[in-house]
Amino acid sequence: MRAMWKGFLGLAVAMTMTSGVALAHEHEDGDPAKGAKIFARCKACHTVEAGGPDRIGPNLHGVFGRTAGTKDGFNFSKAMVAKGEEGLVWSEKTLFEYLHKPSAMVPGTSMSFPGIKKDDDVKDLIAYLKQETGAE
């Protein structure tokens, strides 16, 4: 009987450790240096520095915590403004979803970027954006 409990306890510990590893991997931070390389695709439309200019897309400084479609001085699509009015606020979670496929999250967005397929690439880009846009 003792051997059975010992085996059960070992299995329970192994399962807990495995799920902990999966959970840790799920929320793993990205690499800002790799994200900088990915952001090269975004530079034609966006800047990140404080006081930087808007281009085809808005300057992204201060984007974390900002309601979608609300940056002063930028003319957003009606779809983006509507999403903001519905309560969309940019966070790691919402940007993760948006950057995978912008048109799926905000149908009618004027952002023509098709999205980033790989989760790790999105995590890296978000890490870069957090570093460069004044996120806390």
CSV table of N, CA and C in Angstrom, one decimal, residues 34-91:
chain,number,residue,atom,x,y,z
A,34,LYS,N,15.3,40.6,-30.3
A,34,LYS,CA,14.7,39.9,-31.5
A,34,LYS,C,13.5,40.8,-31.9
A,35,GLY,N,12.8,41.3,-31.0
A,35,GLY,CA,11.6,42.2,-31.3
A,35,GLY,C,12.0,43.4,-32.1
A,36,ALA,N,13.1,43.9,-31.9
A,36,ALA,CA,13.6,45.1,-32.7
A,36,ALA,C,13.7,44.7,-34.1
A,37,LYS,N,14.2,43.5,-34.4
A,37,LYS,CA,14.3,43.1,-35.8
A,37,LYS,C,13.0,42.9,-36.4
A,38,ILE,N,12.0,42.4,-35.6
A,38,ILE,CA,10.7,42.2,-36.2
A,38,ILE,C,10.0,43.6,-36.4
A,39,PHE,N,10.3,44.5,-35.5
A,39,PHE,CA,9.7,45.9,-35.7
A,39,PHE,C,10.2,46.6,-36.9
A,40,ALA,N,11.3,46.1,-37.5
A,40,ALA,CA,11.7,46.7,-38.8
A,40,ALA,C,10.6,46.7,-39.8
A,41,ARG,N,9.7,45.7,-39.7
A,41,ARG,CA,8.6,45.6,-40.7
A,41,ARG,C,7.6,46.6,-40.4
A,42,CYS,N,7.6,47.2,-39.2
A,42,CYS,CA,6.5,48.1,-38.8
A,42,CYS,C,7.0,49.6,-38.9
A,43,LYS,N,8.3,49.8,-39.1
A,43,LYS,CA,8.8,51.2,-39.1
A,43,LYS,C,8.3,52.0,-40.2
A,44,ALA,N,7.9,51.5,-41.3
A,44,ALA,CA,7.4,52.3,-42.4
A,44,ALA,C,6.1,53.0,-42.0
A,45,CYS,N,5.4,52.5,-41.0
A,45,CYS,CA,4.1,53.0,-40.6
A,45,CYS,C,4.1,53.6,-39.2
A,46,HIS,N,5.0,53.1,-38.3
A,46,HIS,CA,4.9,53.5,-36.9
A,46,HIS,C,6.3,53.9,-36.4
A,47,THR,N,6.3,54.8,-35.4
A,47,THR,CA,7.5,55.2,-34.6
A,47,THR,C,7.2,54.8,-33.2
A,48,VAL,N,8.2,54.8,-32.3
A,48,VAL,CA,8.0,54.4,-31.0
A,48,VAL,C,8.5,55.4,-29.9
A,49,GLU,N,9.4,56.3,-30.4
A,49,GLU,CA,10.0,57.2,-29.4
A,49,GLU,C,9.0,58.3,-28.9
A,50,ALA,N,9.2,58.8,-27.7
A,50,ALA,CA,8.4,59.8,-27.1
A,50,ALA,C,8.4,61.0,-28.0
A,51,GLY,N,7.2,61.5,-28.3
A,51,GLY,CA,7.2,62.7,-29.2
A,51,GLY,C,7.4,62.4,-30.7
A,52,GLY,N,7.6,61.1,-31.0
A,52,GLY,CA,7.8,60.7,-32.4
A,52,GLY,C,6.6,61.0,-33.3
A,53,PRO,N,6.8,61.2,-34.6
A,53,PRO,CA,5.8,61.5,-35.5
A,53,PRO,C,4.8,60.3,-35.7
A,54,ASP,N,3.6,60.7,-36.0
A,54,ASP,CA,2.7,59.7,-36.6
A,54,ASP,C,3.1,59.5,-38.1
A,55,ARG,N,2.9,58.4,-38.6
A,55,ARG,CA,3.1,58.1,-40.0
A,55,ARG,C,1.7,57.6,-40.5
A,56,ILE,N,1.8,56.6,-41.4
A,56,ILE,CA,0.5,56.0,-41.8
A,56,ILE,C,-0.3,55.5,-40.6
A,57,GLY,N,0.5,55.0,-39.6
A,57,GLY,CA,-0.1,54.5,-38.4
A,57,GLY,C,0.4,55.5,-37.3
A,58,PRO,N,-0.2,55.4,-36.1
A,58,PRO,CA,0.1,56.3,-35.0
A,58,PRO,C,1.5,56.0,-34.4
A,59,ASN,N,2.1,57.0,-33.8
A,59,ASN,CA,3.3,56.8,-32.9
A,59,ASN,C,2.8,55.9,-31.8
A,60,LEU,N,3.6,54.9,-31.4
A,60,LEU,CA,3.2,53.9,-30.4
A,60,LEU,C,3.7,54.2,-29.0
A,61,HIS,N,4.4,55.3,-28.8
A,61,HIS,CA,4.8,55.6,-27.4
A,61,HIS,C,3.6,55.8,-26.5
A,62,GLY,N,3.6,55.1,-25.4
A,62,GLY,CA,2.4,55.1,-24.5
A,62,GLY,C,1.3,54.3,-24.9
A,63,VAL,N,1.5,53.3,-25.8
A,63,VAL,CA,0.4,52.5,-26.3
A,63,VAL,C,-0.2,51.6,-25.2
A,64,PHE,N,0.7,51.1,-24.3
A,64,PHE,CA,0.2,50.1,-23.3
A,64,PHE,C,-0.7,50.9,-22.3
A,65,GLY,N,-1.9,50.5,-22.1
A,65,GLY,CA,-2.9,51.1,-21.3
A,65,GLY,C,-3.8,52.1,-22.0
A,66,ARG,N,-3.5,52.4,-23.3
A,66,ARG,CA,-4.3,53.4,-24.0
A,66,ARG,C,-5.5,52.7,-24.6
A,67,THR,N,-6.6,53.4,-24.6
A,67,THR,CA,-7.8,52.9,-25.3
A,67,THR,C,-7.6,52.9,-26.8
A,68,ALA,N,-8.0,51.9,-27.5
A,68,ALA,CA,-7.8,51.8,-28.9
A,68,ALA,C,-8.5,53.0,-29.6
A,69,GLY,N,-7.9,53.6,-30.6
A,69,GLY,CA,-8.5,54.6,-31.4
A,69,GLY,C,-8.5,56.0,-30.7
A,70,THR,N,-7.6,56.2,-29.7
A,70,THR,CA,-7.8,57.5,-29.0
A,70,THR,C,-6.5,58.3,-28.9
A,71,LYS,N,-5.5,58.0,-29.6
A,71,LYS,CA,-4.3,58.9,-29.6
A,71,LYS,C,-4.6,60.2,-30.2
A,72,ASP,N,-4.3,61.3,-29.4
A,72,ASP,CA,-4.5,62.6,-29.9
A,72,ASP,C,-3.8,62.9,-31.2
A,73,GLY,N,-4.4,63.5,-32.1
A,73,GLY,CA,-3.8,64.0,-33.4
A,73,GLY,C,-3.7,62.9,-34.5
A,74,PHE,N,-4.2,61.7,-34.2
A,74,PHE,CA,-4.2,60.7,-35.3
A,74,PHE,C,-5.6,60.4,-35.7
A,75,ASN,N,-5.8,60.2,-37.0
A,75,ASN,CA,-7.1,60.0,-37.5
A,75,ASN,C,-7.3,58.4,-37.7
A,76,PHE,N,-7.9,57.8,-36.7
A,76,PHE,CA,-8.1,56.3,-36.8
A,76,PHE,C,-9.3,56.0,-37.6
A,77,SER,N,-9.3,54.7,-38.1
A,77,SER,CA,-10.5,54.2,-38.8
A,77,SER,C,-11.7,54.2,-37.9
A,78,LYS,N,-12.8,54.2,-38.5
A,78,LYS,CA,-14.1,54.1,-37.7
A,78,LYS,C,-14.1,52.8,-36.9
A,79,ALA,N,-13.6,51.7,-37.5
A,79,ALA,CA,-13.6,50.4,-36.9
A,79,ALA,C,-12.7,50.5,-35.6
A,80,MET,N,-11.6,51.1,-35.7
A,80,MET,CA,-10.7,51.2,-34.5
A,80,MET,C,-11.3,52.0,-33.4
A,81,VAL,N,-11.9,53.2,-33.8
A,81,VAL,CA,-12.6,54.0,-32.8
A,81,VAL,C,-13.7,53.3,-32.1
A,82,ALA,N,-14.5,52.5,-32.9
A,82,ALA,CA,-15.6,51.7,-32.4
A,82,ALA,C,-15.1,50.7,-31.4
A,83,LYS,N,-14.0,50.0,-31.7
A,83,LYS,CA,-13.4,49.0,-30.8
A,83,LYS,C,-13.0,49.7,-29.4
A,84,GLY,N,-12.4,50.9,-29.5
A,84,GLY,CA,-12.1,51.6,-28.3
A,84,GLY,C,-13.3,52.0,-27.5
A,85,GLU,N,-14.4,52.4,-28.2
A,85,GLU,CA,-15.6,52.7,-27.5
A,85,GLU,C,-16.3,51.5,-26.9
A,86,GLU,N,-16.0,50.3,-27.4
A,86,GLU,CA,-16.5,49.0,-26.9
A,86,GLU,C,-15.6,48.6,-25.7
A,87,GLY,N,-14.5,49.3,-25.5
A,87,GLY,CA,-13.7,49.0,-24.3
A,87,GLY,C,-12.3,48.4,-24.6
A,88,LEU,N,-11.9,48.3,-25.8
A,88,LEU,CA,-10.6,47.7,-26.1
A,88,LEU,C,-9.5,48.6,-25.6
A,89,VAL,N,-8.6,48.1,-24.8
A,89,VAL,CA,-7.5,48.8,-24.2
A,89,VAL,C,-6.3,48.0,-24.6
A,90,TRP,N,-5.2,48.6,-25.0
A,90,TRP,CA,-4.0,47.9,-25.4
A,90,TRP,C,-3.2,47.4,-24.2
A,91,SER,N,-3.0,46.1,-24.2
A,91,SER,CA,-2.2,45.5,-23.1
A,91,SER,C,-1.4,44.4,-23.8
